[in-house]
Amino acid sequence: MKTPIATDGAPKAIGPYSQGVEARGARTLYLSGQVPLDPATGELFSGTIEEETARALRNLRAVLAAAGAGPEHVVKTTVFLTDLADFARMNAEYAKHFPAPAPARSTVQVAGLPRGARVEIDAIAVLD
């Protein structure tokens, strides 16, 4: 019924979750949230919020690619920020990564994220 998706192009899961899960039949891919970890080192990348957003989105793109998909297949994302004051700068970077029409999105402020990250982004993609 479901197939886990894993790639070395994105950081390994740091908890009991899959990088992505394809729901068989529906051809829907659910991608776990990605923080700006460097997949080569497993270390948190620290930079501007734009750079951290870009790193998280590159990690998501790697999981999409492992499933034979790309950003154009994404229908919904959720962005988690530890500070909504970063919203405009995150939003400007985020806009560079998705072709029109952009996916639906929710953005929420949270008290904390894994490894002390400032941004985490998850996604749902339709493969057909």
JSON list of C-alpha atoms in Angstrom, two decimals:
[
{"chain": "A", "resi": 1, "resn": "MET", "atom": "CA", "xyz": [0.00, 0.00, 0.00]},
{"chain": "A", "resi": 2, "resn": "LYS", "atom": "CA", "xyz": [2.90, 2.40, 0.62]},
{"chain": "A", "resi": 3, "resn": "THR", "atom": "CA", "xyz": [6.47, 2.53, -0.60]},
{"chain": "A", "resi": 4, "resn": "PRO", "atom": "CA", "xyz": [9.19, 4.40, 1.29]},
{"chain": "A", "resi": 5, "resn": "ILE", "atom": "CA", "xyz": [11.41, 6.68, -0.79]},
{"chain": "A", "resi": 6, "resn": "ALA", "atom": "CA", "xyz": [15.03, 7.17, 0.28]},
{"chain": "A", "resi": 7, "resn": "THR", "atom": "CA", "xyz": [18.04, 8.84, -1.32]},
{"chain": "A", "resi": 8, "resn": "ASP", "atom": "CA", "xyz": [21.58, 9.75, -0.36]},
{"chain": "A", "resi": 9, "resn": "GLY", "atom": "CA", "xyz": [20.92, 13.09, -2.09]},
{"chain": "A", "resi": 10, "resn": "ALA", "atom": "CA", "xyz": [19.08, 14.29, 1.03]},
{"chain": "A", "resi": 11, "resn": "PRO", "atom": "CA", "xyz": [19.99, 13.87, 4.69]},
{"chain": "A", "resi": 12, "resn": "LYS", "atom": "CA", "xyz": [19.18, 10.50, 6.24]},
{"chain": "A", "resi": 13, "resn": "ALA", "atom": "CA", "xyz": [16.17, 10.46, 8.55]},
{"chain": "A", "resi": 14, "resn": "ILE", "atom": "CA", "xyz": [17.14, 11.52, 12.06]},
{"chain": "A", "resi": 15, "resn": "GLY", "atom": "CA", "xyz": [14.11, 9.86, 13.59]},
{"chain": "A", "resi": 16, "resn": "PRO", "atom": "CA", "xyz": [11.45, 7.22, 12.94]},
{"chain": "A", "resi": 17, "resn": "TYR", "atom": "CA", "xyz": [10.23, 8.54, 9.59]},
{"chain": "A", "resi": 18, "resn": "SER", "atom": "CA", "xyz": [10.86, 8.11, 5.87]},
{"chain": "A", "resi": 19, "resn": "GLN", "atom": "CA", "xyz": [12.26, 10.80, 3.58]},
{"chain": "A", "resi": 20, "resn": "GLY", "atom": "CA", "xyz": [9.18, 10.22, 1.45]},
{"chain": "A", "resi": 21, "resn": "VAL", "atom": "CA", "xyz": [6.30, 7.76, 1.14]},
{"chain": "A", "resi": 22, "resn": "GLU", "atom": "CA", "xyz": [4.48, 6.92, -2.08]},
{"chain": "A", "resi": 23, "resn": "ALA", "atom": "CA", "xyz": [0.85, 5.89, -1.60]},
{"chain": "A", "resi": 24, "resn": "ARG", "atom": "CA", "xyz": [0.33, 3.11, -4.15]},
{"chain": "A", "resi": 25, "resn": "GLY", "atom": "CA", "xyz": [-2.67, 3.44, -6.41]},
{"chain": "A", "resi": 26, "resn": "ALA", "atom": "CA", "xyz": [-3.10, 7.13, -5.68]},
{"chain": "A", "resi": 27, "resn": "ARG", "atom": "CA", "xyz": [0.43, 7.86, -6.94]},
{"chain": "A", "resi": 28, "resn": "THR", "atom": "CA", "xyz": [0.77, 10.41, -4.19]},
{"chain": "A", "resi": 29, "resn": "LEU", "atom": "CA", "xyz": [4.13, 11.10, -2.59]},
{"chain": "A", "resi": 30, "resn": "TYR", "atom": "CA", "xyz": [4.31, 12.42, 0.95]},
{"chain": "A", "resi": 31, "resn": "LEU", "atom": "CA", "xyz": [7.66, 14.03, 1.74]},
{"chain": "A", "resi": 32, "resn": "SER", "atom": "CA", "xyz": [8.87, 14.40, 5.29]},
{"chain": "A", "resi": 33, "resn": "GLY", "atom": "CA", "xyz": [9.95, 17.82, 6.42]},
{"chain": "A", "resi": 34, "resn": "GLN", "atom": "CA", "xyz": [13.44, 18.82, 5.42]},
{"chain": "A", "resi": 35, "resn": "VAL", "atom": "CA", "xyz": [15.62, 21.14, 7.43]},
{"chain": "A", "resi": 36, "resn": "PRO", "atom": "CA", "xyz": [18.84, 22.64, 6.04]},
{"chain": "A", "resi": 37, "resn": "LEU", "atom": "CA", "xyz": [21.05, 19.65, 6.81]},
{"chain": "A", "resi": 38, "resn": "ASP", "atom": "CA", "xyz": [23.99, 18.99, 4.50]},
{"chain": "A", "resi": 39, "resn": "PRO", "atom": "CA", "xyz": [23.36, 15.48, 3.12]},
{"chain": "A", "resi": 40, "resn": "ALA", "atom": "CA", "xyz": [27.10, 14.81, 2.82]},
{"chain": "A", "resi": 41, "resn": "THR", "atom": "CA", "xyz": [27.91, 15.57, 6.46]},
{"chain": "A", "resi": 42, "resn": "GLY", "atom": "CA", "xyz": [24.57, 15.35, 8.26]},
{"chain": "A", "resi": 43, "resn": "GLU", "atom": "CA", "xyz": [25.39, 18.69, 9.86]},
{"chain": "A", "resi": 44, "resn": "LEU", "atom": "CA", "xyz": [23.02, 21.63, 10.04]},
{"chain": "A", "resi": 45, "resn": "PHE", "atom": "CA", "xyz": [23.84, 24.29, 7.46]},
{"chain": "A", "resi": 46, "resn": "SER", "atom": "CA", "xyz": [23.83, 27.72, 9.05]},
{"chain": "A", "resi": 47, "resn": "GLY", "atom": "CA", "xyz": [23.50, 30.82, 6.91]},
{"chain": "A", "resi": 48, "resn": "THR", "atom": "CA", "xyz": [20.93, 33.44, 6.03]},
{"chain": "A", "resi": 49, "resn": "ILE", "atom": "CA", "xyz": [17.29, 32.39, 6.08]},
{"chain": "A", "resi": 50, "resn": "GLU", "atom": "CA", "xyz": [17.38, 32.50, 2.27]},
{"chain": "A", "resi": 51, "resn": "GLU", "atom": "CA", "xyz": [20.35, 30.09, 2.19]},
{"chain": "A", "resi": 52, "resn": "GLU", "atom": "CA", "xyz": [18.78, 27.81, 4.76]},
{"chain": "A", "resi": 53, "resn": "THR", "atom": "CA", "xyz": [15.48, 27.78, 2.84]},
{"chain": "A", "resi": 54, "resn": "ALA", "atom": "CA", "xyz": [17.34, 26.95, -0.38]},
{"chain": "A", "resi": 55, "resn": "ARG", "atom": "CA", "xyz": [19.18, 24.07, 1.32]},
{"chain": "A", "resi": 56, "resn": "ALA", "atom": "CA", "xyz": [15.94, 22.63, 2.72]},
{"chain": "A", "resi": 57, "resn": "LEU", "atom": "CA", "xyz": [14.32, 22.89, -0.72]},
{"chain": "A", "resi": 58, "resn": "ARG", "atom": "CA", "xyz": [17.31, 21.21, -2.41]},
{"chain": "A", "resi": 59, "resn": "ASN", "atom": "CA", "xyz": [16.88, 18.36, 0.08]},
{"chain": "A", "resi": 60, "resn": "LEU", "atom": "CA", "xyz": [13.18, 18.11, -0.85]},
{"chain": "A", "resi": 61, "resn": "ARG", "atom": "CA", "xyz": [14.08, 18.16, -4.54]},
{"chain": "A", "resi": 62, "resn": "ALA", "atom": "CA", "xyz": [16.47, 15.23, -3.99]},
{"chain": "A", "resi": 63, "resn": "VAL", "atom": "CA", "xyz": [13.69, 13.15, -2.42]},
{"chain": "A", "resi": 64, "resn": "LEU", "atom": "CA", "xyz": [11.35, 14.10, -5.27]},
{"chain": "A", "resi": 65, "resn": "ALA", "atom": "CA", "xyz": [13.99, 13.05, -7.81]},
{"chain": "A", "resi": 66, "resn": "ALA", "atom": "CA", "xyz": [14.43, 9.69, -6.06]},
{"chain": "A", "resi": 67, "resn": "ALA", "atom": "CA", "xyz": [10.74, 9.09, -6.77]},
{"chain": "A", "resi": 68, "resn": "GLY", "atom": "CA", "xyz": [11.05, 10.24, -10.40]},
{"chain": "A", "resi": 69, "resn": "ALA", "atom": "CA", "xyz": [9.37, 13.58, -9.72]},
{"chain": "A", "resi": 70, "resn": "GLY", "atom": "CA", "xyz": [10.25, 17.26, -9.56]},
{"chain": "A", "resi": 71, "resn": "PRO", "atom": "CA", "xyz": [8.95, 20.51, -8.09]},
{"chain": "A", "resi": 72, "resn": "GLU", "atom": "CA", "xyz": [6.25, 20.66, -10.75]},
{"chain": "A", "resi": 73, "resn": "HIS", "atom": "CA", "xyz": [4.61, 17.61, -9.11]},
{"chain": "A", "resi": 74, "resn": "VAL", "atom": "CA", "xyz": [4.27, 19.28, -5.70]},
{"chain": "A", "resi": 75, "resn": "VAL", "atom": "CA", "xyz": [0.69, 20.20, -4.84]},
{"chain": "A", "resi": 76, "resn": "LYS", "atom": "CA", "xyz": [1.06, 21.22, -1.17]},
{"chain": "A", "resi": 77, "resn": "THR", "atom": "CA", "xyz": [3.82, 22.34, 1.16]},
{"chain": "A", "resi": 78, "resn": "THR", "atom": "CA", "xyz": [4.02, 23.35, 4.77]},
{"chain": "A", "resi": 79, "resn": "VAL", "atom": "CA", "xyz": [6.73, 25.75, 5.89]},
{"chain": "A", "resi": 80, "resn": "PHE", "atom": "CA", "xyz": [7.67, 25.82, 9.56]},
{"chain": "A", "resi": 81, "resn": "LEU", "atom": "CA", "xyz": [9.60, 28.88, 10.76]},
{"chain": "A", "resi": 82, "resn": "THR", "atom": "CA", "xyz": [10.92, 29.55, 14.24]},
{"chain": "A", "resi": 83, "resn": "ASP", "atom": "CA", "xyz": [10.43, 33.28, 13.61]},
{"chain": "A", "resi": 84, "resn": "LEU", "atom": "CA", "xyz": [7.73, 34.71, 11.33]},
{"chain": "A", "resi": 85, "resn": "ALA", "atom": "CA", "xyz": [9.89, 37.83, 11.00]},
{"chain": "A", "resi": 86, "resn": "ASP", "atom": "CA", "xyz": [11.81, 35.66, 8.46]},
{"chain": "A", "resi": 87, "resn": "PHE", "atom": "CA", "xyz": [8.66, 35.13, 6.36]},
{"chain": "A", "resi": 88, "resn": "ALA", "atom": "CA", "xyz": [9.26, 37.68, 3.59]},
{"chain": "A", "resi": 89, "resn": "ARG", "atom": "CA", "xyz": [12.87, 36.61, 3.02]},
{"chain": "A", "resi": 90, "resn": "MET", "atom": "CA", "xyz": [11.96, 32.89, 3.13]},
{"chain": "A", "resi": 91, "resn": "ASN", "atom": "CA", "xyz": [9.07, 33.58, 0.76]},
{"chain": "A", "resi": 92, "resn": "ALA", "atom": "CA", "xyz": [11.29, 35.32, -1.79]},
{"chain": "A", "resi": 93, "resn": "GLU", "atom": "CA", "xyz": [13.67, 32.34, -1.87]},
{"chain": "A", "resi": 94, "resn": "TYR", "atom": "CA", "xyz": [10.85, 29.79, -1.86]},
{"chain": "A", "resi": 95, "resn": "ALA", "atom": "CA", "xyz": [9.30, 31.44, -4.95]},
{"chain": "A", "resi": 96, "resn": "LYS", "atom": "CA", "xyz": [12.47, 30.65, -6.96]},
{"chain": "A", "resi": 97, "resn": "HIS", "atom": "CA", "xyz": [12.01, 26.90, -6.46]},
{"chain": "A", "resi": 98, "resn": "PHE", "atom": "CA", "xyz": [8.49, 26.19, -7.71]},
{"chain": "A", "resi": 99, "resn": "PRO", "atom": "CA", "xyz": [7.15, 26.73, -11.24]},
{"chain": "A", "resi": 100, "resn": "ALA", "atom": "CA", "xyz": [3.76, 28.40, -11.70]},
{"chain": "A", "resi": 101, "resn": "PRO", "atom": "CA", "xyz": [1.20, 27.51, -10.65]},
{"chain": "A", "resi": 102, "resn": "ALA", "atom": "CA", "xyz": [2.75, 27.35, -7.21]},
{"chain": "A", "resi": 103, "resn": "PRO", "atom": "CA", "xyz": [1.60, 24.60, -4.84]},
{"chain": "A", "resi": 104, "resn": "ALA", "atom": "CA", "xyz": [-0.82, 25.32, -2.03]},
{"chain": "A", "resi": 105, "resn": "ARG", "atom": "CA", "xyz": [1.05, 26.22, 1.14]},
{"chain": "A", "resi": 106, "resn": "SER", "atom": "CA", "xyz": [0.70, 26.76, 4.85]},
{"chain": "A", "resi": 107, "resn": "THR", "atom": "CA", "xyz": [3.30, 28.63, 6.87]},
{"chain": "A", "resi": 108, "resn": "VAL", "atom": "CA", "xyz": [3.40, 28.44, 10.64]},
{"chain": "A", "resi": 109, "resn": "GLN", "atom": "CA", "xyz": [5.66, 29.66, 13.41]},
{"chain": "A", "resi": 110, "resn": "VAL", "atom": "CA", "xyz": [6.88, 26.97, 15.78]},
{"chain": "A", "resi": 111, "resn": "ALA", "atom": "CA", "xyz": [8.78, 27.08, 19.06]},
{"chain": "A", "resi": 112, "resn": "GLY", "atom": "CA", "xyz": [11.58, 24.88, 17.78]},
{"chain": "A", "resi": 113, "resn": "LEU", "atom": "CA", "xyz": [12.75, 22.55, 15.01]},
{"chain": "A", "resi": 114, "resn": "PRO", "atom": "CA", "xyz": [15.07, 19.53, 14.89]},
{"chain": "A", "resi": 115, "resn": "ARG", "atom": "CA", "xyz": [18.78, 20.27, 15.35]},
{"chain": "A", "resi": 116, "resn": "GLY", "atom": "CA", "xyz": [18.05, 23.94, 16.04]},
{"chain": "A", "resi": 117, "resn": "ALA", "atom": "CA", "xyz": [17.01, 24.67, 12.44]},
{"chain": "A", "resi": 118, "resn": "ARG", "atom": "CA", "xyz": [15.14, 27.89, 11.67]},
{"chain": "A", "resi": 119, "resn": "VAL", "atom": "CA", "xyz": [13.13, 26.46, 8.74]},
{"chain": "A", "resi": 120, "resn": "GLU", "atom": "CA", "xyz": [11.59, 23.11, 7.84]},
{"chain": "A", "resi": 121, "resn": "ILE", "atom": "CA", "xyz": [9.54, 22.36, 4.73]},
{"chain": "A", "resi": 122, "resn": "ASP", "atom": "CA", "xyz": [7.46, 19.29, 3.93]},
{"chain": "A", "resi": 123, "resn": "ALA", "atom": "CA", "xyz": [5.51, 18.52, 0.76]},
{"chain": "A", "resi": 124, "resn": "ILE", "atom": "CA", "xyz": [2.88, 16.39, -0.95]},
{"chain": "A", "resi": 125, "resn": "ALA", "atom": "CA", "xyz": [3.33, 15.57, -4.63]},
{"chain": "A", "resi": 126, "resn": "VAL", "atom": "CA", "xyz": [1.11, 13.87, -7.20]},
{"chain": "A", "resi": 127, "resn": "LEU", "atom": "CA", "xyz": [3.10, 11.63, -9.51]},
{"chain": "A", "resi": 128, "resn": "ASP", "atom": "CA", "xyz": [0.49, 11.08, -12.28]}
]
